[in-house]
CSV table of C-alpha atoms in Angstrom, one decimal:
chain,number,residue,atom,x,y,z
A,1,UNK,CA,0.0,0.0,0.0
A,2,UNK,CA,0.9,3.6,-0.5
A,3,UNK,CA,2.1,5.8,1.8
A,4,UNK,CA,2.0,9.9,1.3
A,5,UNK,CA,2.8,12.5,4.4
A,6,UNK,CA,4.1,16.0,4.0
A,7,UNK,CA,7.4,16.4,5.1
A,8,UNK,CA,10.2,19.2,5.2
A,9,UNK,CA,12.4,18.6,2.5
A,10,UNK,CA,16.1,19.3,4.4
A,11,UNK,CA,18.4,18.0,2.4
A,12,UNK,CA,21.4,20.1,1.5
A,13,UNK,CA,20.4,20.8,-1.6
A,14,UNK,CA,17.1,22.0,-1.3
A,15,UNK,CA,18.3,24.9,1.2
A,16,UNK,CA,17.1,28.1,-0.4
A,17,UNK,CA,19.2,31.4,-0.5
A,18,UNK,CA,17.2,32.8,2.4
A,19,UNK,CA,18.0,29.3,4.5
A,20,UNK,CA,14.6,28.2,4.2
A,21,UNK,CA,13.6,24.2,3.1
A,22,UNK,CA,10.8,23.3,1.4
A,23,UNK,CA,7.7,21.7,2.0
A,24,UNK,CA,6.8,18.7,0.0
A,25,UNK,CA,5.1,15.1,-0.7
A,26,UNK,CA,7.2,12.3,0.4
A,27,UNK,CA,5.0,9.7,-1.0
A,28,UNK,CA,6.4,6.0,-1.6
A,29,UNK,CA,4.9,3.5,-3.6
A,30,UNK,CA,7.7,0.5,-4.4
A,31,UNK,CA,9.7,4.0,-4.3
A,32,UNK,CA,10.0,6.7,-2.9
A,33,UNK,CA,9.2,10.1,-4.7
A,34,UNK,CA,9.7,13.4,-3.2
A,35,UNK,CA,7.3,16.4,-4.9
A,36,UNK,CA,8.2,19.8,-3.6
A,37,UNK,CA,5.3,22.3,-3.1
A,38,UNK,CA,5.5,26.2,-3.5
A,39,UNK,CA,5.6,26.7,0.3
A,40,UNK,CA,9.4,26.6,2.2
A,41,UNK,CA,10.0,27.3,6.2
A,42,UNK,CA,12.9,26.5,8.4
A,43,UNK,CA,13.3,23.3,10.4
A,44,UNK,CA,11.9,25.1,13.7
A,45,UNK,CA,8.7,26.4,11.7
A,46,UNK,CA,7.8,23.4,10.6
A,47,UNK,CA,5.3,20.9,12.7
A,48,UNK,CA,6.0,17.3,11.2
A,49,UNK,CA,3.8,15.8,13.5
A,50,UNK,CA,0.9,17.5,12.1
A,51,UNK,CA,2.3,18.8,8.8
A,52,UNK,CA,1.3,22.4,9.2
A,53,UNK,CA,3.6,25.5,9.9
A,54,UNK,CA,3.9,26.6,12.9
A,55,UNK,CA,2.6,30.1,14.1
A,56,UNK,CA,5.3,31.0,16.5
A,57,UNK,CA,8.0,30.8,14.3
A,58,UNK,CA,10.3,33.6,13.0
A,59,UNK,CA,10.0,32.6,9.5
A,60,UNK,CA,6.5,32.4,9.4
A,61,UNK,CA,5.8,35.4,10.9
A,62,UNK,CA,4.7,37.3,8.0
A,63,UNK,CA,2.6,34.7,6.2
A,64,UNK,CA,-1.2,33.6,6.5
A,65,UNK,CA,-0.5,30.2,8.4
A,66,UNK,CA,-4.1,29.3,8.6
A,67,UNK,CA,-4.1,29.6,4.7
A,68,UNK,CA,-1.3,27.6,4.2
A,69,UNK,CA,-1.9,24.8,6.5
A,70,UNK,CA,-5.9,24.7,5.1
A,71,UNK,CA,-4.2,24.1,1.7
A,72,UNK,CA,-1.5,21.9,3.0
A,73,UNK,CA,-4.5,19.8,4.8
A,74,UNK,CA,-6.5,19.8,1.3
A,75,UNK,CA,-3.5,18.8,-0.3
A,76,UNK,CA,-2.7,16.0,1.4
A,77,UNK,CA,-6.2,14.9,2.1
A,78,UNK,CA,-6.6,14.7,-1.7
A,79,UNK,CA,-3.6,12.2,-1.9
A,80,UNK,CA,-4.9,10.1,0.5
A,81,UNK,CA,-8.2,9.9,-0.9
A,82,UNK,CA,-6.5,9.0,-4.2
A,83,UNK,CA,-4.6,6.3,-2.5
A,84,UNK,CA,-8.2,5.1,-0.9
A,85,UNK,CA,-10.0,5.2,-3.8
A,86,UNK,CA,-7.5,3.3,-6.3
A,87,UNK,CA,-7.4,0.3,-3.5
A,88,UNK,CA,-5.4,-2.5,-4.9
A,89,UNK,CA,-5.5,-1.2,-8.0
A,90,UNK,CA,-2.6,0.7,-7.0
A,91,UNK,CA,0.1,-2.2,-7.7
A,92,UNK,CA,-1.0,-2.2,-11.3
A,93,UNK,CA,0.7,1.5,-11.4
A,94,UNK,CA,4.1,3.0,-10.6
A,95,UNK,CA,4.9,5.6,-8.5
A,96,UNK,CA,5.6,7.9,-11.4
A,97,UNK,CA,1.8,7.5,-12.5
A,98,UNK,CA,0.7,8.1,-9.2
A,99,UNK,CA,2.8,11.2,-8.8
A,100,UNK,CA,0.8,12.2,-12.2
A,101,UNK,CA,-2.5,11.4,-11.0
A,102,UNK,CA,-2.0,13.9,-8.1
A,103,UNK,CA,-0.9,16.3,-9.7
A,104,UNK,CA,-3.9,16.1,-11.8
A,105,UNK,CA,-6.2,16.2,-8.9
A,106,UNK,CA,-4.2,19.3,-7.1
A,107,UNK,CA,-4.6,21.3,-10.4
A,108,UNK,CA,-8.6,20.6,-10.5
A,109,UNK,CA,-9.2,21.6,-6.7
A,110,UNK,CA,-7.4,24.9,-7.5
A,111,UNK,CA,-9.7,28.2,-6.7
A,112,UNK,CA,-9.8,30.9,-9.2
A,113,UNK,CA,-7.3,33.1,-8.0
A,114,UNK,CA,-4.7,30.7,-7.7
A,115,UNK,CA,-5.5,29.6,-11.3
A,116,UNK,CA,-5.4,32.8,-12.2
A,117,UNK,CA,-1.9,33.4,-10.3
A,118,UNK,CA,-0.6,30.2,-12.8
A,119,UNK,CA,-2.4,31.8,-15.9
A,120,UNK,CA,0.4,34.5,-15.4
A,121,UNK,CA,-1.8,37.1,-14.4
A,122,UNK,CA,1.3,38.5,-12.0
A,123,UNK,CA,3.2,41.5,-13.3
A,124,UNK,CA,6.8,41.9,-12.1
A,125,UNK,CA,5.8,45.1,-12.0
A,126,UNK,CA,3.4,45.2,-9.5
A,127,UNK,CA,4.9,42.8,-7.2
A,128,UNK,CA,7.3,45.4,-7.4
A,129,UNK,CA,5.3,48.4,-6.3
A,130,UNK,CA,4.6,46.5,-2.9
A,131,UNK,CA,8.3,46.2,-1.7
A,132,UNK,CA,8.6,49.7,-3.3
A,133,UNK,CA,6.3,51.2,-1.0
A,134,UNK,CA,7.1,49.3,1.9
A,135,UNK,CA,11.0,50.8,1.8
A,136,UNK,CA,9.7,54.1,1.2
A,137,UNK,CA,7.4,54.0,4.3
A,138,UNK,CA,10.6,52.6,6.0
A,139,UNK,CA,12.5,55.4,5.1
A,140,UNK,CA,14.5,53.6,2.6
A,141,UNK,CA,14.4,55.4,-0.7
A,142,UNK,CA,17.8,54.0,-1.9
A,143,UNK,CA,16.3,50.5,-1.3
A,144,UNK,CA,13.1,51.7,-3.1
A,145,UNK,CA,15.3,53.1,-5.9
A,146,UNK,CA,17.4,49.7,-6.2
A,147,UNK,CA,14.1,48.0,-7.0
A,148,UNK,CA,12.6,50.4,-9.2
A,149,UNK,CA,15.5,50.6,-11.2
A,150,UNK,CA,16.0,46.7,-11.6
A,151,UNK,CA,12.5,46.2,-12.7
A,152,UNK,CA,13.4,49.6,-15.1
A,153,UNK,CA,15.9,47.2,-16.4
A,154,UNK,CA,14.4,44.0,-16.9
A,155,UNK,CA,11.9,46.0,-18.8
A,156,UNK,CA,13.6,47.5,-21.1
A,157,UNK,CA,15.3,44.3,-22.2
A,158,UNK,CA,11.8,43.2,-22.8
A,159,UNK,CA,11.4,45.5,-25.3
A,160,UNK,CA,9.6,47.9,-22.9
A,161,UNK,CA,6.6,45.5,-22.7
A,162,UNK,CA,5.4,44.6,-18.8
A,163,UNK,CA,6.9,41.1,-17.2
A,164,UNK,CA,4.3,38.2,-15.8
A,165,UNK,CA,5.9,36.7,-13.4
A,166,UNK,CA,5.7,33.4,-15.4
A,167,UNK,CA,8.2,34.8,-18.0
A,168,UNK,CA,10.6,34.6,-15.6
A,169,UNK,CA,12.5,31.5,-16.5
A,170,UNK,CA,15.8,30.1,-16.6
A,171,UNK,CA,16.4,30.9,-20.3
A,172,UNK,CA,14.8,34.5,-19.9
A,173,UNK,CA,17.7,35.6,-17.0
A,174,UNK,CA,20.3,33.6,-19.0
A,175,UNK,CA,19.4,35.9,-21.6
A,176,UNK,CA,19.2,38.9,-19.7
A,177,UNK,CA,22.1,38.1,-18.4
A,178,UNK,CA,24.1,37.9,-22.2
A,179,UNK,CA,22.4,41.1,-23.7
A,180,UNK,CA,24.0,43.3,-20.7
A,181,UNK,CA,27.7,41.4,-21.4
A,182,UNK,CA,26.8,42.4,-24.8
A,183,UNK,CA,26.5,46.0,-24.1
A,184,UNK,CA,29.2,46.1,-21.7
A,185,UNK,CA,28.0,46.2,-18.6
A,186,UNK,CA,29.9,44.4,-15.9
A,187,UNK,CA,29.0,41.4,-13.5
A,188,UNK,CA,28.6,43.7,-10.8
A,189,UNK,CA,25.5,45.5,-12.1
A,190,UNK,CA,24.0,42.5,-14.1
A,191,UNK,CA,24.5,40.9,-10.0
A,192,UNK,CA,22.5,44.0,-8.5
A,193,UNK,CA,19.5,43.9,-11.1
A,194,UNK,CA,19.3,40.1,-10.7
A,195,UNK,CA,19.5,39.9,-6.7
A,196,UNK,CA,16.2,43.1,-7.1
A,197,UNK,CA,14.1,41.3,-8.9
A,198,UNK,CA,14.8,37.8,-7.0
A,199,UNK,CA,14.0,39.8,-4.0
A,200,UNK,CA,10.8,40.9,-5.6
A,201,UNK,CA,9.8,37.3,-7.0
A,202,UNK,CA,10.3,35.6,-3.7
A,203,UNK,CA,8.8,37.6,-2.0
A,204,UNK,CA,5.9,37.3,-4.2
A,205,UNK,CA,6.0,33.4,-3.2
A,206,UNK,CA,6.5,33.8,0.5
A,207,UNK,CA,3.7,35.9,0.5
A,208,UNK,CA,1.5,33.9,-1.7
A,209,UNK,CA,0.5,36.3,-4.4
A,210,UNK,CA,2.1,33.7,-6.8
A,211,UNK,CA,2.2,30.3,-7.2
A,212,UNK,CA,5.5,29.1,-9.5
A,213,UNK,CA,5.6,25.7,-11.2
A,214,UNK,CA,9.3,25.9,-10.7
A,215,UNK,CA,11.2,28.9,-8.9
A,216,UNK,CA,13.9,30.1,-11.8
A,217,UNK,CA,16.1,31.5,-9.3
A,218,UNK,CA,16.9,28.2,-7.7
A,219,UNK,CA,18.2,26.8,-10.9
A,220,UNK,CA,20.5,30.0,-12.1
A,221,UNK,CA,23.2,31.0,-10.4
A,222,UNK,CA,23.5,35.0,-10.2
A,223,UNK,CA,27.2,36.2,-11.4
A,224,UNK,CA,29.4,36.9,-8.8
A,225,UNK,CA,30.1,39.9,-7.9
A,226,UNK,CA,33.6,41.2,-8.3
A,227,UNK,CA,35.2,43.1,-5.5
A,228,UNK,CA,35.7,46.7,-6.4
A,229,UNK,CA,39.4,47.7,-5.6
A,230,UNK,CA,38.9,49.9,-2.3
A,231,UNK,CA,40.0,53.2,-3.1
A,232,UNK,CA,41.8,55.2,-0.4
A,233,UNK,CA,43.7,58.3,0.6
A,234,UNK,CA,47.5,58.0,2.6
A,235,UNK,CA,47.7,59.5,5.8
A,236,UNK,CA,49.8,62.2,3.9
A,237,UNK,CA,47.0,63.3,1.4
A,238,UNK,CA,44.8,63.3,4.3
A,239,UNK,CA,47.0,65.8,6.2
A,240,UNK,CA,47.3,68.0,2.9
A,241,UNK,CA,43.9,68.1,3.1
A,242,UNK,CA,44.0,69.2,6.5
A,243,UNK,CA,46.3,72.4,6.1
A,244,UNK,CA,44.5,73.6,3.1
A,245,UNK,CA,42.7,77.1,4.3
A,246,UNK,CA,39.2,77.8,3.0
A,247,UNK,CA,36.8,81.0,3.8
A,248,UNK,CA,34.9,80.4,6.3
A,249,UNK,CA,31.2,79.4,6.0
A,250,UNK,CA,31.9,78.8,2.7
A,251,UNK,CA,30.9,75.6,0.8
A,252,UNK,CA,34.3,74.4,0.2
A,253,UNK,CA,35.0,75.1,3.8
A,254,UNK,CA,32.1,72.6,4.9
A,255,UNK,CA,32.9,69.9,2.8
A,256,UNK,CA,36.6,70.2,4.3
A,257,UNK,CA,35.0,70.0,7.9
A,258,UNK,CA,33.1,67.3,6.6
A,259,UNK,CA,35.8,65.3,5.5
A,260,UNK,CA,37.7,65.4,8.2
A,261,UNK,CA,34.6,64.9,10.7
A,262,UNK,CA,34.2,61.6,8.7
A,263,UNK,CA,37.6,60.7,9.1
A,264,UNK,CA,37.8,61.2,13.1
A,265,UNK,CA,35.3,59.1,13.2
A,266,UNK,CA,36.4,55.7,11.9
A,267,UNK,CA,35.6,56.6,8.0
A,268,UNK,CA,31.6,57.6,8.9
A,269,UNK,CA,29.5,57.9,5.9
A,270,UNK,CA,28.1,61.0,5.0
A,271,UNK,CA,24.7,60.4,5.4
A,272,UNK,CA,25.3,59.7,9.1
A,273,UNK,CA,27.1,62.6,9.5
A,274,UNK,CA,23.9,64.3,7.7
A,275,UNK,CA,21.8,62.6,10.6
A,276,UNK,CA,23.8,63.9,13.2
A,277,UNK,CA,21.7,65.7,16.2
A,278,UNK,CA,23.1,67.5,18.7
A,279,UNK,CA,21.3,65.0,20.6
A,280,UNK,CA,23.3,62.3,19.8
A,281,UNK,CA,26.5,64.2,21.2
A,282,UNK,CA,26.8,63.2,25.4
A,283,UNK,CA,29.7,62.1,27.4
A,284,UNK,CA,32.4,63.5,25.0
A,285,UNK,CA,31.3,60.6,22.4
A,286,UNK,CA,28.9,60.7,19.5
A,287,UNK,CA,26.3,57.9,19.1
A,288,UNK,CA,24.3,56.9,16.0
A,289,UNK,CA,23.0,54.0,14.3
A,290,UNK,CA,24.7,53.4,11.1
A,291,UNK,CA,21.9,53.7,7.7
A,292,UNK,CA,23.0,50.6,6.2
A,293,UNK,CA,22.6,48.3,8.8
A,294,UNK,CA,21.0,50.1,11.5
A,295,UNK,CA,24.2,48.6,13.7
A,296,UNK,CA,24.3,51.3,17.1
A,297,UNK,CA,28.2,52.8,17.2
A,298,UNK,CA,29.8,55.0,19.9
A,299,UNK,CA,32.9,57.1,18.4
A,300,UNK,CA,34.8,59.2,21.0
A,301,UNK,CA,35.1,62.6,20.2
A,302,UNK,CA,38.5,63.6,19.3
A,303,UNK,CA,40.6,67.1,19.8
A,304,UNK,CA,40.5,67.7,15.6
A,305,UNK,CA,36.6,66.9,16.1
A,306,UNK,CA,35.9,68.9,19.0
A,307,UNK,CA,37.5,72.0,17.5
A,308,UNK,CA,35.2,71.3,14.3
A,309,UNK,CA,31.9,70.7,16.9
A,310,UNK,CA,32.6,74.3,18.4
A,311,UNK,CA,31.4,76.2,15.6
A,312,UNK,CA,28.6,74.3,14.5
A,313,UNK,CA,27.3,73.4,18.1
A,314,UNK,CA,26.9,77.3,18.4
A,315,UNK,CA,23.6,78.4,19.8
A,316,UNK,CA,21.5,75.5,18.5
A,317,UNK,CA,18.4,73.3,20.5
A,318,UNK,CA,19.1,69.9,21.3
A,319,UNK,CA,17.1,68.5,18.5
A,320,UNK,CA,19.0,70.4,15.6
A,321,UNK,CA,20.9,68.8,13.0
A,322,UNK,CA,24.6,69.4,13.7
A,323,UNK,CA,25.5,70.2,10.5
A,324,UNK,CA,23.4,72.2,7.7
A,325,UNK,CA,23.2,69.1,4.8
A,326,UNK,CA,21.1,67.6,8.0
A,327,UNK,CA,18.9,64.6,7.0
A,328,UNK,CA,15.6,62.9,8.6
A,329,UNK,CA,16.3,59.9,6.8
A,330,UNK,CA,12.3,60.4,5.2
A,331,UNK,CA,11.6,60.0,1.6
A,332,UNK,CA,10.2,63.6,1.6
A,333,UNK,CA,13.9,65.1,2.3
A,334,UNK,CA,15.9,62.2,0.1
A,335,UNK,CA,15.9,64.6,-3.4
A,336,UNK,CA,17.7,67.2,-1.1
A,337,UNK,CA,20.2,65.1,0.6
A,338,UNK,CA,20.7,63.5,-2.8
A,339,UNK,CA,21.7,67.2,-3.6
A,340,UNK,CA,23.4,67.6,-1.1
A,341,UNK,CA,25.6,64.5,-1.4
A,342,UNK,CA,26.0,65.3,-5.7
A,343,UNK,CA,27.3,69.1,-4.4
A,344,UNK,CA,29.6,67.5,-1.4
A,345,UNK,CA,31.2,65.2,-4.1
A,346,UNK,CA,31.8,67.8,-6.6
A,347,UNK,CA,33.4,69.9,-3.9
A,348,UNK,CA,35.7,67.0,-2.8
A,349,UNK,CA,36.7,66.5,-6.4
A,350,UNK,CA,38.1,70.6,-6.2
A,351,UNK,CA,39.4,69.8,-2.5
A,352,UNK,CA,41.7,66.9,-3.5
A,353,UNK,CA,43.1,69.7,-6.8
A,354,UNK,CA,43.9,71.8,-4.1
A,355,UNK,CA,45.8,69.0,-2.0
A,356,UNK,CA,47.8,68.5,-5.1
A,357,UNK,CA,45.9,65.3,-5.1
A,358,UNK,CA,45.4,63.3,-8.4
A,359,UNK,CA,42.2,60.9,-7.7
A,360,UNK,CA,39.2,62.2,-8.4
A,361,UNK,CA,37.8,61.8,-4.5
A,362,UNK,CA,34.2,61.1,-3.3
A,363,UNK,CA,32.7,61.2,0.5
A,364,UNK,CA,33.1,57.0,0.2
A,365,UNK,CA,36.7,57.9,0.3
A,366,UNK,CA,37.9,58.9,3.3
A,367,UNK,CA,35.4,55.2,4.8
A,368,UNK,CA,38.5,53.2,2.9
A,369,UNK,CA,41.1,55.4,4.0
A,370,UNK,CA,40.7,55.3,7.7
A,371,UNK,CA,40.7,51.7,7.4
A,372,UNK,CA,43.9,51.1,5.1
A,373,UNK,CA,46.1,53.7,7.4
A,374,UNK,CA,44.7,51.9,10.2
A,375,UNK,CA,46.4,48.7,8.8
A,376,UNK,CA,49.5,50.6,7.5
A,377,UNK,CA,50.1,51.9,11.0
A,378,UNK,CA,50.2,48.1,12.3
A,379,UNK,CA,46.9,48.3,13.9
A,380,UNK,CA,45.3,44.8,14.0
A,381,UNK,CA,43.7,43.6,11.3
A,382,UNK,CA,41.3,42.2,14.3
A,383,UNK,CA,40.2,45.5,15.0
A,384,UNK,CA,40.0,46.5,10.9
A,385,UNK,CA,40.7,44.7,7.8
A,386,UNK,CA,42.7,46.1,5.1
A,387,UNK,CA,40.7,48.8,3.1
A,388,UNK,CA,37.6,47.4,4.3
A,389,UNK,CA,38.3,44.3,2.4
A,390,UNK,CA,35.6,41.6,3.2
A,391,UNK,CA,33.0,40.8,0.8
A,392,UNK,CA,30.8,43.0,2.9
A,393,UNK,CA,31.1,46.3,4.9
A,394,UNK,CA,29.2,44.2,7.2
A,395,UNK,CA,31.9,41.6,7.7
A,396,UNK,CA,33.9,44.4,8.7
A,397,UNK,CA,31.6,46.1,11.1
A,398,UNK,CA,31.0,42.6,12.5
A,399,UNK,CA,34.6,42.4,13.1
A,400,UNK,CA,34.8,45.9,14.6
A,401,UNK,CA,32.4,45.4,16.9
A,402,UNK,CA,33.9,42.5,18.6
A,403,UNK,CA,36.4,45.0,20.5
A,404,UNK,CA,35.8,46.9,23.4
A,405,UNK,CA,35.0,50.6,22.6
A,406,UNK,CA,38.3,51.8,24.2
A,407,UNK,CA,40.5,49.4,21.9
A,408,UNK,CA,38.7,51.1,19.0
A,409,UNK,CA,38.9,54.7,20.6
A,410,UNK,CA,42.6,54.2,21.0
A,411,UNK,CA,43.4,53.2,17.9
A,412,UNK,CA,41.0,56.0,16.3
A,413,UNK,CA,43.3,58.5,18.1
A,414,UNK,CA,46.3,56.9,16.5
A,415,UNK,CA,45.1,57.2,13.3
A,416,UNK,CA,43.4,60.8,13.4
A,417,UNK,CA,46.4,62.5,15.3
């Protein structure tokens, strides 16, 4: 006799890029056959007693469980019945018929928006729009803007006509993926566009506004990503930076202070700087949560820094912004911080001429220098890697923040005096 339960497929292989497994029909019938569904979880959100997903857990926090586990229940009630019905008739069919017969029976039971889902009904597009506005009402327009672009792309290589999720194949990325060699474009960017729009299309899936026959991303692999040579400034540019004398109040004297604010505190990136309250200054240390990764960092406030704090401390309320390209971090202020940061950069560029310095400098800059002076000056590579040069910033910052705040304000000192 047959025998059908759902299970949690584990195997190695079936791990998805998020770390979830799938759900599927382990049915065995003189074999065994294992038919993967379009739901996944992780092994603690998965009850294989019952065969449903479990509430509770992280990775189903954000899905309809009741949903899922009615269909899971239909689903496997329907094999059963199958099984039932056929009696011993089942010996005089293999496992592979079976397997067909179910499938069969699934497809028939089907409501109409799920049928509708598989009739390719799904834009790319608008699954889009939903992560879209969800980063903007996080206050993540550069997310929002990743996304938006990426579908832009994908769109345009289909001849500007809208995407159904069902065109998203294996063939249709491998060709995506050839045109933009073709026109040049390198790994790096065909890598972003892809990783948007699998983003998108999971999520899509998790959330069960589609239902794939076969999820393309789990049979193409997404180019690597090249690592960008980290560009960086010697301690010696930096100090030419440092003795140049601008007007004050001026532009180019802001973006100097900038600079060098960023640099006294371990290679900041501007848009925390932008952030900056005078709230967040207490105790002689600055404290802010870094954009990217929302990580909480203390930085102790140097002598260079403090002198550069004076003037724009002056007469302001607690709540100010420290410094005048301040930033909310709301998409209603991002065009002007995204003007702000174009202007800063420009400035830099006529910053580094005056130095005497050749490369053509941005505010990402001076992130990469603190960290390859840090190395140069034999500070542990424990404390910070050379040029920042994990696969991730976050690496880094994971590295960084397994010292104790007065090994990293120590060596800070070092490297800003």
């Amino acid at each position: 006799m047959a025998r059908a339960r759902l299970v949690l497929d584990v195997r190695k292989h079936s791990k998805n890029s998020s770390g979830l497994f799938p759900i599927a029909l382990s049915l065995y019938h003189t074999k065994q056959r294992i038919l993967r569904l379009s739901y996944n979880t992780s092994k603690e959100g998965w009850d294989s007693k019952n065969m449903i997903l479990k509430k509770s857990a992280t990775a189903n926090r954000d899905r309809d469980c009741d949903y899922i586990n009615k269909i899971l229940n239909e689903k496997i009630y329907t094999v059963k019945a199958i099984i039932d019905k056929l009696g011993i008739t089942i010996n005089d069919i293999t496992v592979d018929t079976l397997i067909e017969n179910i499938k069969e029976s699934w497809d028939s039971k089907l409501d109409s928006t799920l049928k509708k889902n598989l009739s390719n009904g799904i834009l790319l597009s608008e699954c889009g729009k939903v992560l879209i506005d969800r980063k903007l009402k996080e206050g993540k327009p550069s997310t929002a803007k990743w996304y938006r672009e990426s579908i832009s792309a994908f769109t345009k290589f289909n001849n500007g006509k809208a995407i159904k999720l069902f065109h998203l194949n294996v063939t249709f990325l491998k060709e995506f993926e050839m045109d933009n060699k073709a026109r040049g474009n390198s790994n790096n960017a065909i890598s972003s566009y892809m990783r948007a729009i699998r983003a998108i299309y999971n999520s899509a899936v998790r959330e069960d506004r589609y239902v794939p026959i076969k999820n393309p991303f789990n049979h193409y692999k997404i180019p690597t990503s090249r690592r960008t040579k980290k560009k960086a400034l010697t301690k010696e540019k930096i100090v030419a930076i440092r003795n140049l004398r601008y007007k004050e109040g001026s532009n180019l004297w802001h973006t100097q202070n900038y600079l060098l604010c960023m640099f006294n505190c371990r290679g900041m990136n501007l848009i925390d700087l932008a952030k900056l309250r005078l709230i967040d200054i207490g105790d002689n240390r600055i404290f802010y949560g870094r954009s990217k990764t929302g990580d909480p960092l203390s930085v102790r406030i140097t002598n260079e820094f403090a002198t550069i704090l004076e003037y724009y401390m002056k007469d302001k309320e607690k709540n100010e912004f420290v410094f005048p390209i301040g930033y909310d971090g709301s998409v209603a202020t991002f065009k002007k911080y995204s003007s702000d940061r174009r202007l800063v950069n420009k400035l830099l560029k006529k910053i580094a001429e005056d130095a005497g310095i050749e490369e053509k400098i941005t505010s990402y800059y001076i992130r990469h220098s603190w960290a390859t002076i840090a190395k140069n000056m034999g500070i542990s590579t424990e404390i910070i890697s050379e040029g920042l040069g994990h696969h991730s910033i976050r690496t880094t910052e994971i590295y960084l923040k397994s010292f104790d705040n007065s090994v990293l304000d120590d060596a800070n000192e070092l490297v800003v005096s």
